Short mmCIF file of C-alpha atoms and ligand atoms in Angstrom, two decimals:
data_model
loop_
_atom_site.label_atom_id
_atom_site.label_comp_id
_atom_site.label_asym_id
_atom_site.label_seq_id
_atom_site.Cartn_x
_atom_site.Cartn_y
_atom_site.Cartn_z
CA MET A 1 80.89 109.08 95.38
CA SER A 2 80.55 105.37 96.06
CA ASP A 3 79.66 104.16 99.51
CA GLU A 4 80.33 100.53 98.58
CA ALA A 5 83.96 100.30 99.65
CA ASN A 6 84.66 100.17 103.37
CA PRO A 7 87.83 102.28 103.77
CA PHE A 8 89.12 100.06 106.57
CA GLU A 9 88.87 96.99 104.32
CA SER A 10 90.63 99.00 101.57
CA LEU A 11 93.50 99.69 103.97
CA GLN A 12 93.79 96.02 104.89
CA GLU A 13 93.80 95.03 101.22
CA GLN A 14 96.54 97.56 100.46
CA ILE A 15 98.67 96.09 103.28
CA ASP A 16 98.11 92.54 101.96
CA ASP A 17 99.04 93.60 98.41
CA ALA A 18 102.38 94.98 99.63
CA ALA A 19 103.03 92.13 102.07
CA ALA A 20 103.09 89.69 99.16
CA HIS A 21 106.40 91.35 98.22
CA LEU A 22 107.82 91.41 101.75
CA ASP A 23 109.28 88.72 103.93
CA VAL A 24 107.02 89.47 106.92
CA ARG A 25 105.49 86.81 109.18
CA GLU A 26 101.71 86.49 108.97
CA ASP A 27 101.27 87.11 112.73
CA VAL A 28 103.38 90.27 112.62
CA LEU A 29 101.38 91.46 109.65
CA GLU A 30 98.06 90.78 111.39
CA ARG A 31 99.10 93.21 114.12
CA LEU A 32 99.63 95.92 111.49
CA LYS A 33 96.09 95.54 110.17
CA HIS A 34 94.23 96.63 113.32
CA PRO A 35 94.32 99.71 115.55
CA GLU A 36 95.91 99.37 118.98
CA ARG A 37 92.99 101.18 120.61
CA ILE A 38 90.00 103.40 119.85
CA LEU A 39 88.29 105.98 122.03
CA GLU A 40 84.57 106.22 121.22
CA THR A 41 82.74 108.93 123.09
CA ASN A 42 79.53 110.95 123.09
CA LEU A 43 79.89 114.70 123.44
CA THR A 44 76.87 116.48 124.88
CA ILE A 45 76.84 120.25 124.60
CA GLU A 46 74.32 123.02 125.13
CA LEU A 47 73.18 124.67 121.89
CA ASP A 48 72.61 128.42 121.67
CA ASP A 49 68.86 127.94 122.20
CA GLY A 50 69.45 126.16 125.53
CA SER A 51 68.69 122.63 124.25
CA LEU A 52 71.21 119.78 124.45
CA GLU A 53 72.69 117.82 121.57
CA THR A 54 74.93 114.76 121.62
CA PHE A 55 77.62 114.07 119.01
CA LYS A 56 79.50 110.82 118.51
CA ALA A 57 83.30 111.18 118.33
CA PHE A 58 86.26 108.84 117.87
CA ARG A 59 90.03 108.79 118.23
CA SER A 60 91.88 105.78 116.83
CA GLN A 61 95.49 105.12 117.87
CA PHE A 62 96.53 102.67 115.20
CA ASN A 63 100.22 102.03 115.74
CA GLY A 64 102.93 103.68 117.85
CA ASP A 65 105.99 101.57 116.98
CA ARG A 66 107.84 104.50 115.36
CA GLY A 67 106.75 107.29 117.72
CA PRO A 68 103.72 109.13 119.11
CA TYR A 69 100.39 108.59 117.32
CA LYS A 70 99.84 111.37 114.80
CA GLY A 71 96.90 112.37 112.67
CA GLY A 72 94.09 114.81 112.07
CA ILE A 73 90.61 115.36 113.45
CA ARG A 74 87.76 115.47 110.94
CA TYR A 75 84.32 117.09 111.39
CA HIS A 76 81.87 115.53 108.95
CA PRO A 77 78.44 113.88 109.08
CA GLY A 78 79.94 110.83 107.34
CA VAL A 79 82.55 110.14 110.04
CA SER A 80 82.32 106.52 111.22
CA ARG A 81 84.35 104.14 113.35
CA ASP A 82 85.65 102.29 110.27
CA GLU A 83 86.55 105.50 108.47
CA VAL A 84 88.55 106.73 111.46
CA LYS A 85 90.25 103.32 111.75
CA ALA A 86 91.26 103.42 108.08
CA LEU A 87 92.48 107.01 108.23
CA SER A 88 94.55 106.25 111.34
CA GLY A 89 96.13 103.25 109.60
CA TRP A 90 97.00 105.30 106.53
CA MET A 91 98.79 107.72 108.88
CA VAL A 92 101.07 104.91 110.11
CA TYR A 93 102.27 104.20 106.59
CA LYS A 94 102.38 107.89 105.66
CA THR A 95 104.69 108.82 108.53
CA ALA A 96 106.80 105.77 107.68
CA ILE A 97 107.18 106.49 103.95
CA VAL A 98 108.36 110.04 104.68
CA ASP A 99 110.44 108.66 107.56
CA ILE A 100 109.35 110.98 110.35
CA PRO A 101 109.37 109.60 113.91
CA TYR A 102 105.65 109.14 114.44
CA GLY A 103 103.05 106.41 114.48
CA GLY A 104 99.51 106.89 113.19
CA GLY A 105 96.23 108.09 114.67
CA LYS A 106 93.07 109.86 113.53
CA GLY A 107 89.94 111.31 115.06
CA GLY A 108 86.58 112.61 114.03
CA ILE A 109 83.27 114.00 115.20
CA VAL A 110 80.01 113.12 113.46
CA ILE A 111 78.89 116.68 112.78
CA ASP A 112 78.23 119.05 109.89
CA PRO A 113 79.83 122.16 111.41
CA ARG A 114 78.08 124.44 108.89
CA GLU A 115 74.81 123.77 110.69
CA TYR A 116 76.08 125.14 114.00
CA SER A 117 77.17 128.55 115.27
CA ASP A 118 80.84 129.27 115.95
CA ALA A 119 80.15 129.18 119.69
CA GLU A 120 78.51 125.74 119.36
CA VAL A 121 81.45 124.39 117.31
CA GLU A 122 83.80 125.75 119.99
CA ARG A 123 81.85 123.97 122.73
CA VAL A 124 81.91 120.66 120.82
CA THR A 125 85.64 121.08 120.17
CA ARG A 126 86.47 121.85 123.82
CA SER A 127 84.29 118.94 124.93
CA PHE A 128 86.23 116.60 122.59
CA ALA A 129 89.54 118.05 123.82
CA THR A 130 88.49 117.29 127.39
CA GLU A 131 87.73 113.67 126.46
CA LEU A 132 91.03 113.42 124.57
CA ARG A 133 93.15 114.93 127.34
CA PRO A 134 94.19 111.68 129.08
CA ILE A 135 95.28 110.01 125.85
CA ILE A 136 96.97 112.86 123.96
CA GLY A 137 100.20 114.69 124.76
CA GLU A 138 103.43 115.87 123.17
CA ASN A 139 104.95 112.39 123.58
CA LYS A 140 101.75 110.34 123.25
CA ASP A 141 99.35 111.39 120.53
CA ILE A 142 99.43 114.64 118.58
CA PRO A 143 96.26 115.56 116.66
CA ALA A 144 96.10 117.98 113.68
CA PRO A 145 93.51 119.42 111.26
CA ASP A 146 91.62 117.44 108.64
CA VAL A 147 88.40 117.95 106.70
CA ASN A 148 86.40 120.90 108.13
CA THR A 149 88.89 121.66 110.88
CA GLY A 150 91.73 124.16 110.82
CA GLN A 151 93.79 126.54 112.92
CA ARG A 152 90.79 127.74 114.91
CA GLU A 153 89.90 124.27 116.20
CA MET A 154 93.56 123.41 116.85
CA ASN A 155 94.01 126.60 118.91
CA TRP A 156 90.93 125.67 121.00
CA ILE A 157 92.20 122.13 121.60
CA LYS A 158 95.65 123.40 122.65
CA ASP A 159 94.05 125.97 124.96
CA THR A 160 91.73 123.39 126.58
CA TYR A 161 94.57 120.92 127.09
CA GLU A 162 96.93 123.50 128.55
CA LYS A 163 94.28 124.87 130.94
CA LEU A 164 93.32 121.39 132.18
CA GLU A 165 96.96 120.35 132.57
CA ASN A 166 98.02 123.74 134.00
CA THR A 167 101.00 123.87 131.67
CA THR A 168 102.16 125.15 128.28
CA ALA A 169 102.43 122.38 125.72
CA PRO A 170 102.01 123.78 122.19
CA GLY A 171 103.38 120.53 120.76
CA VAL A 172 100.26 118.66 121.91
CA ILE A 173 98.62 119.58 118.61
CA THR A 174 99.80 120.85 115.22
CA GLY A 175 98.26 123.02 112.54
CA LYS A 176 97.92 125.94 114.96
CA ALA A 177 97.89 129.60 113.98
CA LEU A 178 101.31 131.29 114.04
CA ASP A 179 100.59 133.23 117.24
CA SER A 180 99.50 130.04 118.99
CA GLY A 181 102.76 128.25 118.13
CA GLY A 182 102.07 127.23 114.53
CA SER A 183 104.67 126.84 111.81
CA ALA A 184 105.25 128.94 108.74
CA GLY A 185 104.27 126.95 105.66
CA ARG A 186 101.85 124.57 107.46
CA VAL A 187 98.67 125.73 105.70
CA GLU A 188 100.22 125.16 102.28
CA ALA A 189 102.13 122.01 103.18
CA THR A 190 99.70 119.35 101.96
CA GLY A 191 99.17 120.98 98.57
CA ARG A 192 102.92 121.62 98.33
CA SER A 193 103.70 117.90 98.73
CA THR A 194 101.11 117.13 96.04
CA MET A 195 102.84 119.62 93.73
CA LEU A 196 106.29 118.16 94.56
CA THR A 197 105.04 114.61 93.97
CA ALA A 198 103.57 115.65 90.61
CA ARG A 199 106.87 117.29 89.66
CA GLU A 200 108.90 114.20 90.61
CA ALA A 201 106.38 111.84 88.98
CA PHE A 202 106.41 113.63 85.63
CA GLN A 203 110.20 113.78 85.68
CA TYR A 204 110.45 110.07 86.56
CA LEU A 205 108.02 109.12 83.80
CA GLY A 206 109.82 111.35 81.27
CA LYS A 207 106.77 113.56 80.81
CA ASP A 208 106.67 117.34 80.59
CA ILE A 209 104.69 119.03 83.39
CA GLU A 210 105.05 122.47 81.78
CA GLY A 211 101.77 123.15 79.99
CA ALA A 212 100.33 119.81 81.15
CA SER A 213 96.55 119.86 81.63
CA VAL A 214 95.42 119.36 85.22
CA ALA A 215 92.02 118.57 86.79
CA VAL A 216 91.49 118.83 90.55
CA GLN A 217 88.52 117.27 92.36
CA GLY A 218 87.84 119.06 95.69
CA TYR A 219 88.87 122.67 96.15
CA GLY A 220 89.53 122.99 99.86
CA ASN A 221 92.87 123.30 101.60
CA ALA A 222 94.61 120.40 99.86
CA GLY A 223 93.16 120.82 96.34
CA SER A 224 93.24 124.59 95.96
CA VAL A 225 96.85 124.92 97.17
CA ALA A 226 97.98 122.01 94.98
CA ALA A 227 96.31 123.62 91.93
CA ARG A 228 97.84 127.03 92.60
CA LEU A 229 101.36 125.67 93.17
CA ILE A 230 101.22 123.37 90.13
CA GLU A 231 100.33 126.47 88.12
CA GLU A 232 102.76 128.90 89.79
CA GLU A 233 105.80 126.69 90.32
CA LEU A 234 105.51 124.07 87.56
CA ASP A 235 103.65 126.02 84.84
CA GLY A 236 100.96 123.36 84.69
CA ARG A 237 97.62 124.34 83.10
CA VAL A 238 94.67 123.93 85.49
CA VAL A 239 91.68 123.22 83.23
CA ALA A 240 89.08 121.91 85.70
CA VAL A 241 88.36 122.06 89.42
CA SER A 242 85.35 121.07 91.51
CA ASP A 243 83.79 121.13 94.93
CA SER A 244 80.67 119.57 96.40
CA SER A 245 78.45 121.90 94.32
CA GLY A 246 79.92 120.98 90.92
CA ALA A 247 82.84 121.37 88.54
CA ILE A 248 84.13 124.08 86.20
CA TYR A 249 86.14 123.63 82.99
CA ASN A 250 88.15 125.71 80.55
CA GLU A 251 90.31 123.87 78.02
CA ASP A 252 92.82 126.76 77.89
CA GLY A 253 93.25 126.76 81.66
CA PHE A 254 92.33 129.44 84.20
CA ASP A 255 93.78 131.24 87.19
CA ALA A 256 93.63 128.69 90.03
CA ALA A 257 94.08 131.35 92.73
CA ALA A 258 91.25 133.46 91.31
CA ALA A 259 88.98 130.38 91.30
CA LYS A 260 89.76 129.93 95.01
CA ASP A 261 88.96 133.60 95.69
CA HIS A 262 85.64 133.08 93.89
CA LYS A 263 84.92 130.03 96.08
CA ASP A 264 85.80 131.98 99.24
CA GLU A 265 83.46 134.80 98.20
CA THR A 266 80.51 132.75 96.96
CA GLY A 267 80.93 129.40 98.72
CA SER A 268 81.48 127.46 95.48
CA VAL A 269 83.74 127.27 92.42
CA THR A 270 80.68 127.21 90.15
CA GLY A 271 79.91 130.51 88.48
CA PHE A 272 83.60 131.44 88.24
CA GLU A 273 84.09 133.83 85.33
CA GLY A 274 87.30 132.09 84.14
CA ALA A 275 85.33 128.93 83.35
CA GLU A 276 83.85 128.10 79.93
CA GLU A 277 81.47 125.41 81.03
CA GLU A 278 80.24 123.55 84.07
CA LEU A 279 80.62 119.81 84.49
CA THR A 280 79.50 117.19 86.96
CA ASN A 281 82.10 115.78 89.34
CA GLU A 282 82.03 112.49 87.45
CA GLU A 283 82.77 114.30 84.18
CA LEU A 284 85.75 115.99 85.82
CA LEU A 285 87.16 112.67 87.01
CA THR A 286 86.97 111.22 83.50
CA LEU A 287 88.44 114.19 81.61
CA ASP A 288 91.23 113.47 79.14
CA VAL A 289 93.93 115.34 81.08
CA ASP A 290 97.63 114.78 81.73
CA LEU A 291 97.21 114.95 85.52
CA LEU A 292 94.22 114.24 87.74
CA VAL A 293 94.37 115.26 91.42
CA PRO A 294 91.56 113.84 93.58
CA ALA A 295 91.49 116.13 96.63
CA ALA A 296 88.02 115.62 98.15
CA LEU A 297 87.15 112.50 100.16
CA GLU A 298 87.78 108.76 100.05
CA ASN A 299 86.18 106.43 97.44
CA ALA A 300 85.80 109.22 94.85
CA ILE A 301 87.01 106.87 92.09
CA ASP A 302 85.27 103.50 92.25
CA ALA A 303 85.46 100.68 89.71
CA ASP A 304 82.76 102.19 87.45
CA ILE A 305 84.50 105.56 87.23
CA ALA A 306 87.95 103.95 86.93
CA GLU A 307 86.87 102.28 83.68
CA ASP A 308 86.42 105.76 82.20
CA VAL A 309 89.44 107.56 83.70
CA ARG A 310 91.51 108.98 80.83
CA ALA A 311 94.16 110.88 82.78
CA ASP A 312 97.77 109.73 82.24
CA VAL A 313 98.85 110.35 85.82
CA VAL A 314 96.87 110.53 89.08
CA VAL A 315 98.41 112.15 92.15
CA GLU A 316 96.26 111.60 95.24
CA ALA A 317 95.89 114.65 97.47
CA ALA A 318 92.91 113.15 99.32
CA ASN A 319 93.24 110.14 101.58
CA GLY A 320 91.98 106.93 99.98
CA PRO A 321 90.25 108.48 96.94
CA ILE A 322 90.59 105.28 94.85
CA THR A 323 88.93 102.01 95.92
CA PRO A 324 91.05 98.82 95.62
CA ASP A 325 88.91 97.56 92.70
CA ALA A 326 89.41 100.86 90.91
CA ASP A 327 93.13 100.70 91.66
CA ASP A 328 93.35 97.33 89.88
CA ILE A 329 91.57 98.75 86.85
CA LEU A 330 93.86 101.79 86.72
CA THR A 331 96.96 99.57 87.00
CA GLU A 332 95.59 97.42 84.16
CA SER A 333 94.98 100.46 81.95
CA GLU A 334 98.44 101.86 82.74
CA VAL A 335 97.25 105.00 84.50
CA GLU A 336 100.17 105.86 86.80
CA VAL A 337 98.86 106.50 90.32
CA PHE A 338 101.08 108.18 92.92
CA PRO A 339 99.61 107.40 96.33
CA ASP A 340 98.15 109.58 99.06
CA ILE A 341 100.61 108.42 101.70
CA LEU A 342 103.34 110.22 99.75
CA ALA A 343 101.46 112.92 97.83
CA ASN A 344 99.63 114.47 100.79
CA ALA A 345 102.33 113.75 103.39
CA GLY A 346 103.39 117.41 103.38
CA GLY A 347 100.74 118.14 106.01
CA VAL A 348 102.09 115.68 108.53
CA THR A 349 105.70 116.48 107.63
CA VAL A 350 105.30 120.18 108.36
CA SER A 351 103.28 119.21 111.44
CA TYR A 352 106.41 117.35 112.50
CA PHE A 353 108.48 120.50 111.85
CA GLU A 354 105.94 122.48 113.90
CA TRP A 355 106.27 120.01 116.80
CA VAL A 356 110.08 120.16 116.61
CA GLN A 357 109.92 123.98 116.70
CA ASN A 358 107.45 123.89 119.63
CA ARG A 359 109.71 121.61 121.60
CA GLN A 360 112.80 123.71 120.89
CA ARG A 361 110.88 127.00 121.27
CA PHE A 362 112.82 128.09 118.21
CA TYR A 363 110.98 128.98 115.02
CA TRP A 364 112.05 128.53 111.41
CA THR A 365 111.54 130.76 108.36
CA GLU A 366 109.03 129.67 105.72
CA GLU A 367 111.92 129.19 103.31
CA ARG A 368 113.58 126.71 105.67
CA VAL A 369 110.28 124.84 106.16
CA ASN A 370 109.73 124.57 102.38
CA ASP A 371 113.33 123.48 101.74
CA GLU A 372 113.15 120.77 104.42
CA LEU A 373 109.78 119.62 103.05
CA GLU A 374 111.18 119.37 99.54
CA ARG A 375 114.06 117.24 100.84
CA VAL A 376 111.70 114.89 102.70
CA ILE A 377 109.32 114.42 99.76
CA THR A 378 112.05 113.89 97.14
CA GLU A 379 113.86 111.37 99.38
CA ALA A 380 110.60 109.50 99.96
CA PHE A 381 109.87 109.57 96.22
CA ASP A 382 113.30 108.06 95.54
CA ALA A 383 112.76 105.32 98.16
CA LEU A 384 109.41 104.55 96.52
CA THR A 385 110.77 104.33 92.97
CA ASP A 386 113.75 102.24 94.17
CA ALA A 387 111.32 99.74 95.73
CA TYR A 388 109.18 99.83 92.56
CA GLU A 389 112.16 98.91 90.39
CA GLU A 390 113.87 96.46 92.77
CA ASN A 391 110.68 94.44 93.30
CA ASP A 392 109.43 94.81 89.73
CA LEU A 393 106.08 96.08 91.06
CA SER A 394 103.03 96.89 88.97
CA ASN A 395 102.10 100.14 90.69
CA PHE A 396 103.52 102.87 92.89
CA ARG A 397 101.06 102.40 95.75
CA THR A 398 102.35 98.91 96.44
CA ALA A 399 105.90 100.31 96.29
CA ALA A 400 105.04 102.93 98.93
CA TYR A 401 103.55 100.28 101.24
CA VAL A 402 106.56 97.98 100.72
CA VAL A 403 108.88 100.75 101.97
CA ALA A 404 106.57 101.85 104.80
CA ILE A 405 105.66 98.40 106.14
CA ARG A 406 109.33 97.41 106.17
CA ARG A 407 110.14 100.43 108.37
CA VAL A 408 107.28 99.79 110.81
CA VAL A 409 108.07 96.08 111.08
CA ASP A 410 111.76 96.84 111.69
CA ALA A 411 110.89 99.25 114.51
CA PHE A 412 108.52 96.70 116.07
CA GLN A 413 111.02 93.84 115.85
CA GLN A 414 113.91 95.95 117.14
CA GLY A 415 111.76 96.64 120.23
CA GLY A 416 111.91 92.95 121.10
CA SER A 417 109.25 90.86 122.76
CA TRP A 418 106.87 92.32 125.36
CA PRO A 419 105.19 91.17 127.52
P1 NAD B 501 88.56 120.75 102.94
O1 NAD B 501 87.34 120.60 103.78
O2 NAD B 501 89.38 121.99 103.05
O3 NAD B 501 88.17 120.56 101.39
C1 NAD B 501 87.43 119.50 100.89
C2 NAD B 501 86.91 119.92 99.52
O4 NAD B 501 86.29 118.81 98.87
C3 NAD B 501 85.85 121.03 99.56
O5 NAD B 501 86.10 121.94 98.52
C4 NAD B 501 84.54 120.28 99.29
O6 NAD B 501 83.56 121.10 98.69
C5 NAD B 501 85.05 119.23 98.35
N1 NAD B 501 84.16 118.08 98.19
C6 NAD B 501 83.50 117.38 99.15
N2 NAD B 501 82.77 116.39 98.56
C7 NAD B 501 83.01 116.47 97.24
C8 NAD B 501 82.57 115.75 96.11
N3 NAD B 501 81.73 114.72 96.24
N4 NAD B 501 83.02 116.11 94.90
C9 NAD B 501 83.87 117.15 94.75
N5 NAD B 501 84.32 117.89 95.76
C10 NAD B 501 83.89 117.55 96.99
O7 NAD B 501 89.44 119.46 103.23
P2 NAD B 501 91.00 119.25 102.97
O8 NAD B 501 91.71 119.53 104.22
O9 NAD B 501 91.39 119.92 101.69
O10 NAD B 501 91.02 117.66 102.77
C11 NAD B 501 90.72 117.05 101.52
C12 NAD B 501 91.35 115.68 101.50
O11 NAD B 501 92.75 115.80 101.73
C13 NAD B 501 90.84 114.71 102.59
O12 NAD B 501 90.86 113.39 102.07
C14 NAD B 501 91.88 114.86 103.68
O13 NAD B 501 91.94 113.73 104.52
C15 NAD B 501 93.12 115.00 102.82
N6 NAD B 501 94.25 115.59 103.54
C16 NAD B 501 94.21 116.87 104.01
C17 NAD B 501 95.32 117.37 104.69
C18 NAD B 501 95.37 118.79 105.18
O14 NAD B 501 96.42 119.18 105.74
N7 NAD B 501 94.34 119.58 104.99
C19 NAD B 501 96.44 116.57 104.90
C20 NAD B 501 96.45 115.28 104.39
C21 NAD B 501 95.33 114.80 103.72
#
């Protein structure tokens, strides 16, 4: 994975690319290229052996023109201020393309949670929740899971917030377990939107998804669910998947769910009996497949790798997996890329459904959640392809940003001038 591209600069470049097709004033645009505010804090906790350790943490509130800030919290040693800024900006355009009433935010702690006990991770999480308390809230900023965080961390954050505020406010955070006020369908939602985007993309391009060969980079929540649903619901043929320990390949395809079970049991997809051979992650990204799904971290496909990408269609489950230079190369070589802000928007969309249910204290069936999600993603896909055709654009990412920026700018300008 390249560390050359600064994800925040990538975000700004993506905004500029789309703005060239929009009638938006330069000064209004400038505002959309920077976060409104960032909390940077140091969390000091006691480790199990009695010593102290301090962890850097961030929360970026990028833009709130369309509603409360919304976005996940990531635990990873590579978390940085610029990464959090970029991820929070992508959330603004993601909530706008799927037209849900939120702005964008993102947070992260510089930590490798695997190196700490559960009790230590809980203390770090509660410490972060305490720091976040004044700036989050059901109407202000609503965090959610991201890389290396899940229901457990969300439940702790909700519990800390509610205890400190002496209230019940399940809508302060989404991605909770069902008994803590979570929504049916939330765990699968990101992968489901990737599957739906792939289905719509193949249909739009006049390609057959049934039997299509599929490679998935990253086999966590987003990647493994996307692979399973592409197989189960679209009859796609998953031929390769990977995680941070390596990649596995079988030209005839294998059982995506069984590969996930193997990863859960052993910690890695490598060694899975359904595989014929093992590959490097770079080999996976350059396989000659019909569909490539990057679902690990940002900058997975840089310019060097892009030169060798042979997939026909790329559907981005990860946030920012393709650097701007690589994007240009893929556009040039007519690889059709369907962007993250649509393809992984299922997570935030079902988070929105969770928040709606929390506020109404009325809970939906999984079927209703999935039906509503399908409606949101297909409508967003149609808005994107309309913009692509109307503006005669060269790629679908720019089309997504054209739609999203228009919506954010309209909300800002309708608010009038203040102060
Ligand atoms: P996760 O921690 O569940 O999974 C990440 C996976 O990527 C793991 O299997 C890990 O081994 C693998 N990985 C890490 N480095 C790799 C590398 N160099 N090569 C190959 N695999 C590698 O995380 P997740 O929640 O699935 O998130 C993955 C991506 O999807 C991130 O970009 C995240 O921001 C994005 N995303 C997630 C959600 C969600 O709801 N989970 C929503 C929107 C976007």
